[in-house]
Amino acid sequence: MAIKFGRPIELRDAPRRQTALASTPLDLTIRPRRNRKAEWARRLVRENVLTTDDLIWPLFVVDGTNTRTPVASMPGVDRLTVDQAVRDAERAMKLNIPCIALFPYTEPSLRDENGSEALNPNNLVCQSVRAIKKEFPEIGLLCDVALDPFTSHGHDGLIDDGKILNDETVAVLVQQALVQAEAGCDVIAPSDMMDGRIGAIREALDDNGFADVQIMSYAAKYASAFYGPFRDAIGSAKTLTGDKRTYQMDSANSDEALREVELDIAEGADMVMVKPGMPYLDIVRRVKDTFAMPTFVYQVSGEYAMIAGAANNGWIDGERAMMESLLGFKRAGADGILTYFAPKAAEKLKSEG
Ligand SMILES: NCc1[nH]cc(CCC(=O)O)c1CC(=O)O
Ligand SMILES: [Mg+2]
């Protein structure tokens, strides 16, 4: 806050007090407010900063051409046809956002029990990767590995008799990761929470000439109500039968997150992620302090919707709430953030110089 004519700007319109309140000054040696007295002083002691380098921008892709379809529960977020995803990649490049994450809305007719479209080398994600890499080879591309955008039941894995199968699912996820790496994906990000998938995917990538493809593991991913709008966006909200509590973590647990992260690191994860974000800042901090790994956090669709929705109603200052939430992740120890606010935040950071 700048000082103008000796008064902080936020007070410039406030009435001046006619008479000073009579009081005895407190005998304080230490006054923490001194370091907050002006913007220059606050800048000097600021402990954490958000930069554009911290941002990963998730995009939703859909079949068709030249169309952007708003996602009702995520104000400001669209489903993009591949050509439009390329345009957003261009926007990301101009804003210096280092990496984009891709999520497909799969046509219902292409969804089946086994999520077989996940293995189609010409599926929407692979098409998008190729189209973006062709125009903008310098931008990082991250692809989610999980079957939920492709299954008729909306689960991340194969099901038998109502049970999500672990090892059988891992075998399919390995193939999905290879298809994505073949298309040109830079970072494989398994979000399925099957046991042992990181090791299996790492081995397959290495055996197939993809030793340089990174793995960002959704290592501590909780079964969360905050994924609701995402499931709208990819069209799995209506089809999802039951919930994901036999594979995603119980929100009551914290030590368990450390065990999950430890396993994924041992299996070869280059980067680890905690998800969702705001209700799990304690997990971000513990993971960062315990493992000193590149640690990411996903500010998920429901968190985005809360801020964007409240801002649209005039209930909060959306821009400030956005920046405050993102800085909170940095303060908690995150090295980077997957956030639907990425382009807005990058624009704001750019405008501040
Ligand atoms: N495995 C799929 C996946 N990958 C990212 C998200 C959620 C992202 C968001 O809510 O923004 C989900 C949803 C889920 O697990 O049901
Ligand atoms: Mg695990």
Short mmCIF file of C-alpha atoms and ligand atoms in Angstrom, two decimals:
data_model
loop_
_atom_site.label_atom_id
_atom_site.label_comp_id
_atom_site.label_asym_id
_atom_site.label_seq_id
_atom_site.Cartn_x
_atom_site.Cartn_y
_atom_site.Cartn_z
CA MET A 1 0.00 0.00 0.00
CA ALA A 2 1.60 3.25 -1.06
CA ILE A 3 1.88 6.20 1.26
CA LYS A 4 0.43 9.36 -0.19
CA PHE A 5 0.88 12.67 1.59
CA GLY A 6 1.89 10.86 4.76
CA ARG A 7 -1.24 8.72 5.07
CA PRO A 8 -1.53 5.13 3.91
CA ILE A 9 -3.55 5.11 0.70
CA GLU A 10 -6.20 2.81 2.11
CA LEU A 11 -6.96 5.51 4.67
CA ARG A 12 -6.83 8.50 2.35
CA ASP A 13 -10.61 8.90 2.32
CA ALA A 14 -11.09 8.09 5.99
CA PRO A 15 -12.08 10.96 8.24
CA ARG A 16 -9.30 12.37 10.36
CA ARG A 17 -9.71 12.12 14.09
CA GLN A 18 -10.28 15.50 15.62
CA THR A 19 -8.50 14.81 18.87
CA ALA A 20 -5.98 12.13 19.66
CA LEU A 21 -7.23 9.53 22.13
CA ALA A 22 -5.69 10.20 25.47
CA SER A 23 -3.72 7.20 26.63
CA THR A 24 -0.48 6.18 28.22
CA PRO A 25 1.86 4.65 25.63
CA LEU A 26 2.52 0.97 26.25
CA ASP A 27 6.06 0.18 27.24
CA LEU A 28 6.75 -2.08 24.26
CA THR A 29 10.23 -2.83 23.00
CA ILE A 30 8.94 -5.11 20.31
CA ARG A 31 6.26 -3.90 17.96
CA PRO A 32 5.70 -6.36 15.08
CA ARG A 33 3.66 -3.72 13.28
CA ARG A 34 6.82 -1.74 12.53
CA ASN A 35 7.69 -4.20 9.77
CA ARG A 36 4.27 -3.72 8.23
CA LYS A 37 4.16 0.04 8.23
CA ALA A 38 4.51 0.53 4.48
CA GLU A 39 4.52 -1.50 1.32
CA TRP A 40 8.30 -1.19 0.87
CA ALA A 41 8.78 -2.53 4.41
CA ARG A 42 6.39 -5.40 3.87
CA ARG A 43 8.14 -6.29 0.62
CA LEU A 44 11.46 -6.33 2.41
CA VAL A 45 10.41 -8.95 4.97
CA ARG A 46 8.13 -11.00 2.71
CA GLU A 47 8.93 -14.69 3.12
CA ASN A 48 7.18 -16.30 0.15
CA VAL A 49 6.47 -15.28 -3.39
CA LEU A 50 4.30 -16.66 -6.14
CA THR A 51 5.75 -16.53 -9.63
CA THR A 52 4.50 -17.70 -13.01
CA ASP A 53 7.08 -20.48 -12.80
CA ASP A 54 4.91 -22.07 -10.09
CA LEU A 55 1.88 -22.60 -12.30
CA ILE A 56 0.51 -25.61 -14.18
CA TRP A 57 -2.65 -24.90 -16.15
CA PRO A 58 -5.21 -27.72 -16.52
CA LEU A 59 -7.24 -27.68 -19.76
CA PHE A 60 -10.31 -29.72 -20.74
CA VAL A 61 -10.44 -30.95 -24.32
CA VAL A 62 -13.44 -32.11 -26.30
CA ASP A 63 -14.13 -33.37 -29.81
CA GLY A 64 -15.08 -30.90 -32.55
CA THR A 65 -13.60 -27.78 -34.09
CA ASN A 66 -13.35 -24.15 -33.17
CA THR A 67 -15.61 -24.41 -30.13
CA ARG A 68 -15.33 -23.40 -26.49
CA THR A 69 -18.10 -24.69 -24.23
CA PRO A 70 -18.37 -23.21 -20.73
CA VAL A 71 -18.34 -25.63 -17.80
CA ALA A 72 -21.33 -24.46 -15.75
CA SER A 73 -19.86 -25.30 -12.35
CA MET A 74 -16.50 -23.69 -13.17
CA PRO A 75 -17.16 -20.07 -14.17
CA GLY A 76 -14.48 -18.93 -16.60
CA VAL A 77 -13.41 -22.45 -17.59
CA ASP A 78 -14.30 -23.94 -20.99
CA ARG A 79 -14.10 -27.29 -22.68
CA LEU A 80 -11.90 -26.73 -25.72
CA THR A 81 -11.72 -28.40 -29.08
CA VAL A 82 -8.16 -29.34 -29.96
CA ASP A 83 -7.58 -26.24 -32.12
CA GLN A 84 -8.69 -24.07 -29.21
CA ALA A 85 -6.44 -25.95 -26.80
CA VAL A 86 -3.59 -24.95 -29.10
CA ARG A 87 -4.71 -21.32 -28.78
CA ASP A 88 -4.68 -21.61 -24.98
CA ALA A 89 -1.23 -23.16 -25.22
CA GLU A 90 -0.20 -20.04 -27.12
CA ARG A 91 -1.67 -17.92 -24.33
CA ALA A 92 0.29 -19.98 -21.81
CA MET A 93 3.49 -19.46 -23.82
CA LYS A 94 2.95 -15.71 -23.94
CA LEU A 95 2.31 -15.65 -20.21
CA ASN A 96 5.38 -17.80 -19.58
CA ILE A 97 3.37 -20.55 -17.86
CA PRO A 98 5.74 -23.53 -17.93
CA CYS A 99 3.32 -26.42 -18.19
CA ILE A 100 -0.19 -27.44 -19.27
CA ALA A 101 -2.18 -30.44 -18.02
CA LEU A 102 -4.70 -32.11 -20.33
CA PHE A 103 -8.03 -33.73 -19.43
CA PRO A 104 -10.47 -35.13 -21.97
CA TYR A 105 -14.23 -35.05 -22.17
CA THR A 106 -14.82 -38.38 -23.91
CA GLU A 107 -17.96 -38.84 -25.99
CA PRO A 108 -20.33 -41.18 -24.13
CA SER A 109 -20.38 -43.51 -27.14
CA LEU A 110 -16.62 -44.01 -26.74
CA ARG A 111 -16.81 -44.93 -23.05
CA ASP A 112 -16.89 -48.56 -22.06
CA GLU A 113 -16.46 -50.83 -19.08
CA ASN A 114 -12.68 -51.09 -19.57
CA GLY A 115 -11.96 -47.52 -20.62
CA SER A 116 -10.44 -48.79 -23.84
CA GLU A 117 -10.39 -45.33 -25.45
CA ALA A 118 -7.55 -44.53 -23.01
CA LEU A 119 -5.32 -46.74 -25.16
CA ASN A 120 -6.32 -45.22 -28.49
CA PRO A 121 -3.16 -43.49 -29.80
CA ASN A 122 -5.43 -41.03 -31.53
CA ASN A 123 -7.65 -40.17 -28.55
CA LEU A 124 -8.31 -36.55 -27.65
CA VAL A 125 -5.41 -36.27 -25.23
CA CYS A 126 -2.92 -37.67 -27.77
CA GLN A 127 -4.33 -35.46 -30.53
CA SER A 128 -3.98 -32.42 -28.28
CA VAL A 129 -0.43 -33.31 -27.29
CA ARG A 130 0.61 -33.63 -30.93
CA ALA A 131 -1.16 -30.44 -32.01
CA ILE A 132 0.28 -28.37 -29.17
CA LYS A 133 3.79 -29.79 -29.51
CA LYS A 134 3.76 -29.09 -33.23
CA GLU A 135 3.22 -25.36 -32.69
CA PHE A 136 4.80 -24.92 -29.28
CA PRO A 137 7.45 -27.57 -28.65
CA GLU A 138 8.88 -25.57 -25.73
CA ILE A 139 5.86 -25.82 -23.46
CA GLY A 140 5.68 -28.65 -20.93
CA LEU A 141 2.76 -31.05 -21.31
CA LEU A 142 1.45 -33.16 -18.47
CA CYS A 143 -1.01 -36.00 -19.04
CA ASP A 144 -3.19 -37.57 -16.40
CA VAL A 145 -3.07 -41.35 -16.22
CA ALA A 146 -6.33 -42.89 -14.96
CA LEU A 147 -9.30 -44.50 -16.65
CA ASP A 148 -12.16 -42.35 -15.33
CA PRO A 149 -12.58 -40.10 -18.39
CA PHE A 150 -12.96 -43.24 -20.48
CA THR A 151 -15.00 -45.70 -18.41
CA SER A 152 -18.77 -46.02 -18.58
CA HIS A 153 -18.87 -46.32 -14.77
CA GLY A 154 -16.62 -43.31 -14.08
CA HIS A 155 -14.07 -45.19 -11.97
CA ASP A 156 -10.34 -44.84 -12.40
CA GLY A 157 -9.79 -48.57 -12.82
CA LEU A 158 -11.22 -51.86 -14.01
CA ILE A 159 -14.12 -53.28 -12.03
CA ASP A 160 -15.09 -56.82 -11.28
CA ASP A 161 -18.16 -57.55 -9.23
CA GLY A 162 -18.17 -54.01 -7.83
CA LYS A 163 -14.52 -54.15 -6.85
CA ILE A 164 -11.84 -51.91 -8.37
CA LEU A 165 -9.07 -54.27 -9.44
CA ASN A 166 -5.56 -53.10 -8.61
CA ASP A 167 -3.00 -55.13 -10.53
CA GLU A 168 -5.17 -55.57 -13.63
CA THR A 169 -5.73 -51.81 -13.70
CA VAL A 170 -2.01 -51.11 -13.37
CA ALA A 171 -1.37 -53.19 -16.50
CA VAL A 172 -3.77 -50.95 -18.45
CA LEU A 173 -2.38 -47.73 -16.96
CA VAL A 174 1.09 -48.76 -18.12
CA GLN A 175 -0.24 -49.00 -21.68
CA GLN A 176 -2.03 -45.65 -21.32
CA ALA A 177 1.20 -44.00 -20.14
CA LEU A 178 3.11 -45.45 -23.12
CA VAL A 179 0.50 -44.20 -25.57
CA GLN A 180 0.77 -40.71 -24.07
CA ALA A 181 4.58 -40.77 -24.04
CA GLU A 182 4.53 -41.89 -27.67
CA ALA A 183 2.35 -38.88 -28.52
CA GLY A 184 4.95 -36.56 -27.00
CA CYS A 185 3.81 -36.04 -23.42
CA ASP A 186 6.59 -34.71 -21.16
CA VAL A 187 5.19 -35.60 -17.73
CA ILE A 188 3.11 -38.65 -16.92
CA ALA A 189 0.85 -37.95 -13.95
CA PRO A 190 -0.92 -41.02 -12.59
CA SER A 191 -3.99 -39.89 -10.64
CA ASP A 192 -5.57 -43.30 -10.16
CA MET A 193 -4.18 -44.24 -6.71
CA MET A 194 -3.63 -47.90 -7.59
CA ASP A 195 -0.78 -49.47 -5.60
CA GLY A 196 2.43 -50.06 -7.52
CA ARG A 197 1.59 -48.08 -10.64
CA ILE A 198 4.53 -45.71 -10.41
CA GLY A 199 7.08 -48.51 -10.46
CA ALA A 200 5.32 -50.33 -13.26
CA ILE A 201 5.02 -47.18 -15.39
CA ARG A 202 8.64 -46.16 -14.75
CA GLU A 203 9.88 -49.55 -15.85
CA ALA A 204 7.77 -49.54 -18.99
CA LEU A 205 8.82 -46.00 -19.92
CA ASP A 206 12.48 -46.91 -19.48
CA ASP A 207 12.12 -50.13 -21.48
CA ASN A 208 10.50 -48.28 -24.35
CA GLY A 209 12.97 -45.46 -24.85
CA PHE A 210 11.21 -42.89 -22.68
CA ALA A 211 13.81 -42.57 -19.94
CA ASP A 212 13.48 -38.77 -20.08
CA VAL A 213 9.73 -38.70 -19.55
CA GLN A 214 9.08 -37.54 -16.00
CA ILE A 215 6.53 -38.89 -13.57
CA MET A 216 4.55 -36.58 -11.33
CA SER A 217 2.68 -38.84 -8.98
CA TYR A 218 -0.67 -37.93 -7.51
CA ALA A 219 0.82 -39.56 -4.43
CA ALA A 220 -1.48 -38.32 -1.67
CA LYS A 221 -4.83 -38.01 -3.34
CA TYR A 222 -7.86 -37.89 -1.09
CA ALA A 223 -11.42 -39.06 -1.77
CA SER A 224 -12.86 -35.58 -1.94
CA ALA A 225 -16.13 -33.76 -2.50
CA PHE A 226 -14.10 -30.99 -4.11
CA TYR A 227 -13.72 -32.93 -7.39
CA GLY A 228 -17.40 -32.41 -8.25
CA PRO A 229 -17.04 -29.70 -10.92
CA PHE A 230 -14.19 -31.62 -12.60
CA ARG A 231 -16.48 -34.60 -12.97
CA ASP A 232 -19.00 -32.26 -14.63
CA ALA A 233 -16.28 -31.04 -16.96
CA ILE A 234 -15.19 -34.51 -18.09
CA GLY A 235 -18.73 -35.86 -18.03
CA SER A 236 -18.26 -38.53 -15.35
CA ALA A 237 -20.41 -36.92 -12.64
CA LYS A 238 -23.62 -38.52 -13.84
CA THR A 239 -22.18 -41.92 -14.64
CA LEU A 240 -20.04 -42.45 -11.53
CA THR A 241 -21.42 -45.33 -9.55
CA GLY A 242 -20.61 -45.21 -5.85
CA ASP A 243 -17.50 -43.41 -4.67
CA LYS A 244 -13.72 -43.76 -4.84
CA ARG A 245 -13.01 -44.47 -1.19
CA THR A 246 -11.43 -47.89 -1.74
CA TYR A 247 -8.55 -46.29 -3.64
CA GLN A 248 -8.41 -42.57 -2.83
CA MET A 249 -7.35 -41.64 0.69
CA ASP A 250 -9.48 -40.98 3.75
CA SER A 251 -9.46 -37.27 4.53
CA ALA A 252 -8.91 -38.06 8.22
CA ASN A 253 -5.40 -39.36 7.55
CA SER A 254 -2.03 -37.66 7.53
CA ASP A 255 0.67 -40.24 8.40
CA GLU A 256 -0.76 -42.41 5.65
CA ALA A 257 0.01 -39.65 3.15
CA LEU A 258 3.68 -39.88 4.09
CA ARG A 259 3.67 -43.64 3.51
CA GLU A 260 2.01 -43.18 0.11
CA VAL A 261 4.50 -40.51 -0.91
CA GLU A 262 7.45 -42.56 0.32
CA LEU A 263 6.36 -45.53 -1.79
CA ASP A 264 5.94 -43.44 -4.93
CA ILE A 265 9.36 -41.87 -4.49
CA ALA A 266 10.89 -45.32 -4.01
CA GLU A 267 9.14 -46.50 -7.16
CA GLY A 268 10.60 -43.66 -9.21
CA ALA A 269 8.39 -40.58 -9.01
CA ASP A 270 10.32 -37.46 -10.01
CA MET A 271 7.75 -35.14 -8.43
CA VAL A 272 4.95 -35.76 -5.98
CA MET A 273 1.57 -34.14 -5.56
CA VAL A 274 -0.95 -33.58 -2.81
CA LYS A 275 -4.59 -33.21 -3.81
CA PRO A 276 -6.91 -31.36 -3.10
CA GLY A 277 -5.14 -28.20 -1.98
CA MET A 278 -6.66 -25.86 0.55
CA PRO A 279 -8.10 -28.46 2.98
CA TYR A 280 -4.75 -30.32 2.88
CA LEU A 281 -2.09 -27.63 3.39
CA ASP A 282 -0.85 -29.53 6.44
CA ILE A 283 -0.13 -32.51 4.18
CA VAL A 284 1.80 -30.33 1.74
CA ARG A 285 3.95 -29.07 4.58
CA ARG A 286 4.62 -32.53 6.02
CA VAL A 287 5.46 -34.01 2.63
CA LYS A 288 7.84 -31.18 1.76
CA ASP A 289 9.57 -31.27 5.14
CA THR A 290 9.86 -35.05 5.20
CA PHE A 291 11.07 -35.79 1.69
CA ALA A 292 12.47 -32.52 0.28
CA MET A 293 11.11 -33.58 -3.10
CA PRO A 294 9.63 -31.33 -5.78
CA THR A 295 6.18 -31.12 -4.22
CA PHE A 296 3.09 -30.01 -6.08
CA VAL A 297 -0.44 -29.31 -5.00
CA TYR A 298 -3.65 -29.39 -7.00
CA GLN A 299 -6.09 -26.57 -6.33
CA VAL A 300 -8.97 -28.67 -7.57
CA SER A 301 -12.15 -27.80 -9.40
CA GLY A 302 -14.29 -27.38 -6.28
CA GLU A 303 -11.80 -24.99 -4.73
CA TYR A 304 -11.78 -23.01 -7.96
CA ALA A 305 -15.58 -23.03 -8.09
CA MET A 306 -15.89 -21.74 -4.53
CA ILE A 307 -13.68 -18.75 -5.21
CA ALA A 308 -14.94 -18.03 -8.72
CA GLY A 309 -18.57 -18.52 -7.70
CA ALA A 310 -18.35 -16.31 -4.64
CA ALA A 311 -16.53 -13.66 -6.64
CA ASN A 312 -19.20 -13.75 -9.36
CA ASN A 313 -21.79 -13.08 -6.69
CA GLY A 314 -19.82 -10.15 -5.34
CA TRP A 315 -19.26 -11.94 -2.03
CA ILE A 316 -15.48 -11.83 -2.11
CA ASP A 317 -12.81 -10.03 -4.07
CA GLY A 318 -12.03 -12.82 -6.54
CA GLU A 319 -8.63 -11.60 -7.60
CA ARG A 320 -7.35 -11.16 -4.08
CA ALA A 321 -8.81 -14.48 -2.94
CA MET A 322 -7.14 -16.17 -5.92
CA MET A 323 -3.72 -14.70 -5.15
CA GLU A 324 -4.07 -15.35 -1.42
CA SER A 325 -4.99 -18.99 -2.00
CA LEU A 326 -2.06 -19.51 -4.36
CA LEU A 327 0.42 -17.85 -2.02
CA GLY A 328 -0.91 -20.08 0.76
CA PHE A 329 0.27 -23.10 -1.21
CA LYS A 330 3.74 -21.61 -1.52
CA ARG A 331 3.80 -20.87 2.20
CA ALA A 332 2.82 -24.47 2.91
CA GLY A 333 5.89 -25.61 0.97
CA ALA A 334 4.59 -26.33 -2.51
CA ASP A 335 7.01 -25.93 -5.41
CA GLY A 336 4.17 -25.59 -7.87
CA ILE A 337 0.41 -25.53 -8.19
CA LEU A 338 -2.02 -27.03 -10.67
CA THR A 339 -4.73 -24.41 -10.84
CA TYR A 340 -7.51 -23.33 -13.16
CA PHE A 341 -6.54 -19.78 -12.16
CA ALA A 342 -3.17 -20.17 -13.89
CA PRO A 343 -3.77 -17.74 -16.78
CA LYS A 344 -5.48 -15.16 -14.58
CA ALA A 345 -2.80 -15.37 -11.93
CA ALA A 346 -0.07 -15.15 -14.58
CA GLU A 347 -1.72 -12.06 -16.05
CA LYS A 348 -1.92 -10.47 -12.64
CA LEU A 349 1.72 -11.25 -11.90
CA LYS A 350 2.73 -9.85 -15.29
CA SER A 351 0.78 -6.64 -14.75
CA GLU A 352 2.55 -6.16 -11.42
CA GLY A 353 5.87 -6.53 -13.26
N1 LIG B 1 -8.53 -39.48 -11.72
C1 LIG B 1 -9.08 -38.40 -12.31
C2 LIG B 1 -8.87 -37.06 -11.76
N2 LIG B 1 -7.78 -36.33 -12.09
C3 LIG B 1 -7.95 -35.08 -11.53
C4 LIG B 1 -9.16 -35.07 -10.83
C5 LIG B 1 -9.79 -33.93 -10.11
C6 LIG B 1 -9.34 -32.58 -10.49
C7 LIG B 1 -10.23 -31.48 -10.06
O1 LIG B 1 -11.22 -31.67 -9.33
O2 LIG B 1 -9.95 -30.36 -10.47
C8 LIG B 1 -9.72 -36.32 -10.95
C9 LIG B 1 -11.06 -36.63 -10.37
C10 LIG B 1 -11.27 -37.81 -9.57
O3 LIG B 1 -10.36 -38.44 -9.06
O4 LIG B 1 -12.44 -38.18 -9.47
MG MG B 2 -0.03 -45.09 -3.69
#
